[in-house]
PDB file of C-alpha atoms in Angstrom:
ATOM      1  CA  LEU A   1      33.192-139.192  67.198  1.00  0.00           C
ATOM      2  CA  LEU A   2      33.430-137.972  71.251  1.00  0.00           C
ATOM      3  CA  GLU A   3      37.239-139.976  71.046  1.00  0.00           C
ATOM      4  CA  HIS A   4      39.036-141.795  68.489  1.00  0.00           C
ATOM      5  CA  GLU A   5      41.676-143.586  70.131  1.00  0.00           C
ATOM      6  CA  ALA A   6      40.680-143.936  74.103  1.00  0.00           C
ATOM      7  CA  SER A   7      41.633-147.128  76.424  1.00  0.00           C
ATOM      8  CA  GLN A   8      39.713-146.244  79.290  1.00  0.00           C
ATOM      9  CA  GLY A   9      36.922-144.091  80.190  1.00  0.00           C
ATOM     10  CA  THR A  10      33.621-144.492  82.437  1.00  0.00           C
ATOM     11  CA  ILE A  11      30.288-144.241  81.320  1.00  0.00           C
ATOM     12  CA  SER A  12      27.054-143.716  83.941  1.00  0.00           C
ATOM     13  CA  GLY A  13      23.483-143.685  83.144  1.00  0.00           C
ATOM     14  CA  VAL A  14      20.433-145.560  84.908  1.00  0.00           C
ATOM     15  CA  GLY A  15      18.949-149.205  83.036  1.00  0.00           C
ATOM     16  CA  MET A  16      21.956-148.747  79.737  1.00  0.00           C
ATOM     17  CA  ARG A  17      21.282-151.123  77.870  1.00  0.00           C
ATOM     18  CA  MET A  18      24.408-152.680  76.175  1.00  0.00           C
ATOM     19  CA  THR A  19      24.371-154.606  73.367  1.00  0.00           C
ATOM     20  CA  ASP A  20      27.445-155.768  71.375  1.00  0.00           C
ATOM     21  CA  ALA A  21      28.548-157.384  67.813  1.00  0.00           C
ATOM     22  CA  GLY A  22      27.606-161.268  68.730  1.00  0.00           C
ATOM     23  CA  GLY A  23      24.387-160.167  69.965  1.00  0.00           C
ATOM     24  CA  ALA A  24      24.964-160.779  73.821  1.00  0.00           C
ATOM     25  CA  GLU A  25      23.042-158.125  76.260  1.00  0.00           C
ATOM     26  CA  ALA A  26      23.103-156.610  79.198  1.00  0.00           C
ATOM     27  CA  VAL A  27      21.830-153.966  81.538  1.00  0.00           C
ATOM     28  CA  LEU A  28      23.812-152.044  83.678  1.00  0.00           C
ATOM     29  CA  SER A  29      22.723-148.609  85.841  1.00  0.00           C
ATOM     30  CA  GLY A  30      25.403-146.543  87.716  1.00  0.00           C
ATOM     31  CA  THR A  31      28.795-145.736  86.887  1.00  0.00           C
ATOM     32  CA  HIS A  32      31.413-147.787  85.547  1.00  0.00           C
ATOM     33  CA  ASN A  33      34.642-147.795  84.005  1.00  0.00           C
ATOM     34  CA  ILE A  34      34.826-148.750  80.282  1.00  0.00           C
ATOM     35  CA  HIS A  35      37.921-150.198  79.124  1.00  0.00           C
ATOM     36  CA  LYS A  36      39.693-152.072  75.801  1.00  0.00           C
ATOM     37  CA  ILE A  37      41.236-155.362  76.879  1.00  0.00           C
ATOM     38  CA  GLY A  38      42.674-156.741  73.837  1.00  0.00           C
ATOM     39  CA  GLY A  39      41.463-157.442  70.080  1.00  0.00           C
ATOM     40  CA  THR A  40      38.151-156.179  69.698  1.00  0.00           C
ATOM     41  CA  ARG A  41      36.816-156.853  73.444  1.00  0.00           C
ATOM     42  CA  ILE A  42      36.027-154.067  75.655  1.00  0.00           C
ATOM     43  CA  SER A  43      35.472-154.214  79.274  1.00  0.00           C
ATOM     44  CA  ALA A  44      32.064-152.751  81.015  1.00  0.00           C
ATOM     45  CA  GLY A  45      30.241-152.747  84.221  1.00  0.00           C
ATOM     46  CA  GLY A  46      32.584-156.546  84.646  1.00  0.00           C
ATOM     47  CA  ARG A  47      31.634-157.945  81.691  1.00  0.00           C
ATOM     48  CA  THR A  48      33.479-158.273  78.760  1.00  0.00           C
ATOM     49  CA  PHE A  49      31.378-157.442  75.374  1.00  0.00           C
ATOM     50  CA  LYS A  50      33.148-157.802  71.368  1.00  0.00           C
ATOM     51  CA  MET A  51      32.981-154.388  69.808  1.00  0.00           C
ATOM     52  CA  PRO A  52      31.415-152.828  68.623  1.00  0.00           C
ATOM     53  CA  LEU A  53      29.161-152.161  71.458  1.00  0.00           C
ATOM     54  CA  LYS A  54      26.544-150.161  71.121  1.00  0.00           C
ATOM     55  CA  ILE A  55      24.935-148.379  74.467  1.00  0.00           C
ATOM     56  CA  SER A  56      21.304-147.483  74.676  1.00  0.00           C
ATOM     57  CA  SER A  57      18.711-145.591  77.103  1.00  0.00           C
ATOM     58  CA  GLU A  58      16.008-143.872  77.782  1.00  0.00           C
ATOM     59  CA  THR A  59      17.820-141.642  79.825  1.00  0.00           C
ATOM     60  CA  PRO A  60      21.031-139.343  79.445  1.00  0.00           C
ATOM     61  CA  ILE A  61      24.195-140.886  79.651  1.00  0.00           C
ATOM     62  CA  LYS A  62      27.326-139.598  81.117  1.00  0.00           C
ATOM     63  CA  TYR A  63      30.694-140.622  79.202  1.00  0.00           C
ATOM     64  CA  ASN A  64      33.468-139.538  81.492  1.00  0.00           C
ATOM     65  CA  GLY A  65      31.141-137.090  82.995  1.00  0.00           C
ATOM     66  CA  THR A  66      29.963-135.411  80.666  1.00  0.00           C
ATOM     67  CA  SER A  67      25.674-135.912  79.797  1.00  0.00           C
ATOM     68  CA  TYR A  68      24.969-136.830  76.464  1.00  0.00           C
ATOM     69  CA  SER A  69      21.113-137.963  74.738  1.00  0.00           C
ATOM     70  CA  GLY A  70      21.136-140.582  72.011  1.00  0.00           C
ATOM     71  CA  THR A  71      23.216-143.424  71.662  1.00  0.00           C
ATOM     72  CA  PHE A  72      26.736-144.713  72.103  1.00  0.00           C
ATOM     73  CA  ILE A  73      28.808-147.110  70.059  1.00  0.00           C
ATOM     74  CA  PHE A  74      32.324-147.884  71.299  1.00  0.00           C
ATOM     75  CA  LYS A  75      34.226-149.218  68.176  1.00  0.00           C
ATOM     76  CA  ASN A  76      37.877-150.837  67.538  1.00  0.00           C
ATOM     77  CA  SER A  77      40.378-148.960  66.892  1.00  0.00           C
ATOM     78  CA  ALA A  78      44.403-149.498  66.685  1.00  0.00           C
ATOM     79  CA  ASN A  79      45.321-148.299  69.921  1.00  0.00           C
ATOM     80  CA  GLY A  80      41.748-148.521  71.561  1.00  0.00           C
ATOM     81  CA  PHE A  81      38.336-147.540  71.293  1.00  0.00           C
ATOM     82  CA  MET A  82      36.644-144.966  69.403  1.00  0.00           C
ATOM     83  CA  VAL A  83      33.772-143.366  71.121  1.00  0.00           C
ATOM     84  CA  SER A  84      30.580-141.808  68.831  1.00  0.00           C
ATOM     85  CA  ASN A  85      27.597-140.732  69.996  1.00  0.00           C
ATOM     86  CA  VAL A  86      24.410-140.885  67.812  1.00  0.00           C
ATOM     87  CA  THR A  87      21.606-138.303  68.104  1.00  0.00           C
ATOM     88  CA  ASP A  88      18.961-136.786  65.941  1.00  0.00           C
ATOM     89  CA  LEU A  89      20.847-133.470  63.805  1.00  0.00           C
ATOM     90  CA  GLU A  90      18.097-130.715  66.194  1.00  0.00           C
ATOM     91  CA  GLU A  91      19.185-132.633  69.284  1.00  0.00           C
ATOM     92  CA  TYR A  92      23.083-132.469  68.034  1.00  0.00           C
ATOM     93  CA  LEU A  93      22.740-128.435  67.381  1.00  0.00           C
ATOM     94  CA  ARG A  94      20.985-128.002  71.332  1.00  0.00           C
ATOM     95  CA  GLY A  95      24.649-129.208  71.917  1.00  0.00           C
ATOM     96  CA  VAL A  96      26.633-127.244  69.871  1.00  0.00           C
ATOM     97  CA  ILE A  97      25.194-123.075  69.413  1.00  0.00           C
ATOM     98  CA  LYS A  98      26.086-122.288  72.980  1.00  0.00           C
ATOM     99  CA  ALA A  99      29.460-123.955  73.002  1.00  0.00           C
ATOM    100  CA  GLU A 100      29.955-121.793  69.612  1.00  0.00           C
ATOM    101  CA  MET A 101      28.178-118.639  70.185  1.00  0.00           C
ATOM    102  CA  ASP A 102      26.913-116.878  73.771  1.00  0.00           C
ATOM    103  CA  PRO A 103      23.257-117.198  72.886  1.00  0.00           C
ATOM    104  CA  ARG A 104      22.942-113.730  75.041  1.00  0.00           C
ATOM    105  CA  TRP A 105      24.108-111.854  71.602  1.00  0.00           C
ATOM    106  CA  PRO A 106      21.139-110.881  69.474  1.00  0.00           C
ATOM    107  CA  PHE A 107      18.805-113.284  68.744  1.00  0.00           C
ATOM    108  CA  GLU A 108      18.228-113.371  64.666  1.00  0.00           C
ATOM    109  CA  ALA A 109      22.299-113.356  64.862  1.00  0.00           C
ATOM    110  CA  LEU A 110      21.715-116.392  67.029  1.00  0.00           C
ATOM    111  CA  LYS A 111      19.297-117.754  64.777  1.00  0.00           C
ATOM    112  CA  ALA A 112      21.724-117.177  61.882  1.00  0.00           C
ATOM    113  CA  GLN A 113      24.301-119.110  63.951  1.00  0.00           C
ATOM    114  CA  VAL A 114      22.090-122.116  63.649  1.00  0.00           C
ATOM    115  CA  ILE A 115      21.470-122.415  60.112  1.00  0.00           C
ATOM    116  CA  LEU A 116      25.212-122.169  59.916  1.00  0.00           C
ATOM    117  CA  ALA A 117      25.820-125.089  62.098  1.00  0.00           C
ATOM    118  CA  ARG A 118      22.738-127.285  60.767  1.00  0.00           C
ATOM    119  CA  THR A 119      24.023-126.354  57.117  1.00  0.00           C
ATOM    120  CA  PHE A 120      27.432-127.013  58.187  1.00  0.00           C
ATOM    121  CA  ALA A 121      26.738-130.705  59.752  1.00  0.00           C
ATOM    122  CA  VAL A 122      24.165-131.909  56.644  1.00  0.00           C
ATOM    123  CA  ASN A 123      27.264-130.817  54.563  1.00  0.00           C
ATOM    124  CA  ALA A 124      30.013-132.954  56.771  1.00  0.00           C
ATOM    125  CA  GLY A 125      28.638-136.382  55.671  1.00  0.00           C
ATOM    126  CA  GLY A 126      30.894-138.483  56.860  1.00  0.00           C
ATOM    127  CA  LYS A 127      34.146-136.152  57.746  1.00  0.00           C
ATOM    128  CA  HIS A 128      35.637-139.055  59.989  1.00  0.00           C
ATOM    129  CA  GLY A 129      34.766-141.967  58.242  1.00  0.00           C
ATOM    130  CA  ASP A 130      31.860-143.532  60.037  1.00  0.00           C
ATOM    131  CA  ASP A 131      31.378-140.482  62.152  1.00  0.00           C
ATOM    132  CA  ASP A 132      29.990-137.297  60.427  1.00  0.00           C
ATOM    133  CA  LEU A 133      31.358-134.702  62.996  1.00  0.00           C
ATOM    134  CA  CYS A 134      34.098-134.790  65.497  1.00  0.00           C
ATOM    135  CA  ASP A 135      33.353-132.456  69.445  1.00  0.00           C
ATOM    136  CA  SER A 136      36.295-130.496  68.332  1.00  0.00           C
ATOM    137  CA  TRP A 137      36.527-126.977  66.691  1.00  0.00           C
ATOM    138  CA  HIS A 138      38.030-129.377  63.898  1.00  0.00           C
ATOM    139  CA  CYS A 139      34.187-129.829  63.053  1.00  0.00           C
ATOM    140  CA  GLN A 140      32.076-127.767  65.287  1.00  0.00           C
ATOM    141  CA  VAL A 141      32.313-127.627  69.388  1.00  0.00           C
ATOM    142  CA  TYR A 142      30.038-130.645  70.913  1.00  0.00           C
ATOM    143  CA  LYS A 143      29.369-130.038  74.344  1.00  0.00           C
ATOM    144  CA  GLY A 144      26.137-132.696  74.581  1.00  0.00           C
ATOM    145  CA  ILE A 145      23.350-131.510  77.330  1.00  0.00           C
ATOM    146  CA  SER A 146      26.105-129.378  79.197  1.00  0.00           C
ATOM    147  CA  ALA A 147      25.582-126.893  76.375  1.00  0.00           C
ATOM    148  CA  GLN A 148      22.170-126.770  76.349  1.00  0.00           C
ATOM    149  CA  ASP A 149      20.947-123.383  76.554  1.00  0.00           C
ATOM    150  CA  ASP A 150      16.978-122.488  76.580  1.00  0.00           C
ATOM    151  CA  ILE A 151      17.754-119.533  74.010  1.00  0.00           C
ATOM    152  CA  ALA A 152      19.813-121.029  72.317  1.00  0.00           C
ATOM    153  CA  ASP A 153      17.008-124.703  72.020  1.00  0.00           C
ATOM    154  CA  SER A 154      14.776-121.423  71.080  1.00  0.00           C
ATOM    155  CA  ALA A 155      16.929-120.617  68.284  1.00  0.00           C
ATOM    156  CA  VAL A 156      17.181-124.299  67.638  1.00  0.00           C
ATOM    157  CA  ARG A 157      13.232-124.445  67.354  1.00  0.00           C
ATOM    158  CA  GLU A 158      12.369-121.492  65.402  1.00  0.00           C
ATOM    159  CA  THR A 159      14.695-122.415  62.311  1.00  0.00           C
ATOM    160  CA  SER A 160      14.303-126.226  62.587  1.00  0.00           C
ATOM    161  CA  GLY A 161      15.280-127.968  59.464  1.00  0.00           C
ATOM    162  CA  LEU A 162      16.469-124.611  57.749  1.00  0.00           C
ATOM    163  CA  ILE A 163      19.963-125.091  56.317  1.00  0.00           C
ATOM    164  CA  MET A 164      21.137-122.627  53.413  1.00  0.00           C
ATOM    165  CA  LYS A 165      21.758-123.841  50.042  1.00  0.00           C
ATOM    166  CA  TRP A 166      23.420-123.022  46.550  1.00  0.00           C
ATOM    167  CA  LYS A 167      22.318-124.498  43.410  1.00  0.00           C
ATOM    168  CA  GLU A 168      20.437-126.902  45.177  1.00  0.00           C
ATOM    169  CA  ARG A 169      23.439-128.125  47.403  1.00  0.00           C
ATOM    170  CA  PRO A 170      24.068-126.897  51.218  1.00  0.00           C
TER     171      PRO A 170
END
């Protein structure tokens, strides 16, 4: 969950496929303002869509200037819209680790942080309703592609799939 009560923002990317709740589709490239225009309607790139609006692309998408991999879903909320970034767990961790811990610290400590972050993410399921996690200190700081780091990425790869368990539960 990147936003929970936004009324406007910007999206940028190449070949962004937008699909709304009614099945309407559009493909946009470039930078576009996105804003709620009433009820469950949202405007992007001069077009009107019915939320939830799914945006996918084979390349990263920027939301308000920050790049993310995966898919975006814009859902209706009482005072605007919610923005969710849907990505797989290992990719998510690549956007978390550097924001949570300096990758220059000892590598084994970094690997331990990855395992703890993965365990937290697995255990957090639905912490924010349909969304498992938010992007702030409340859950784990998530900064998308801007937080990716070669050393942290190595720690994610070397611990792939590992979580901590107690009595068979994360």
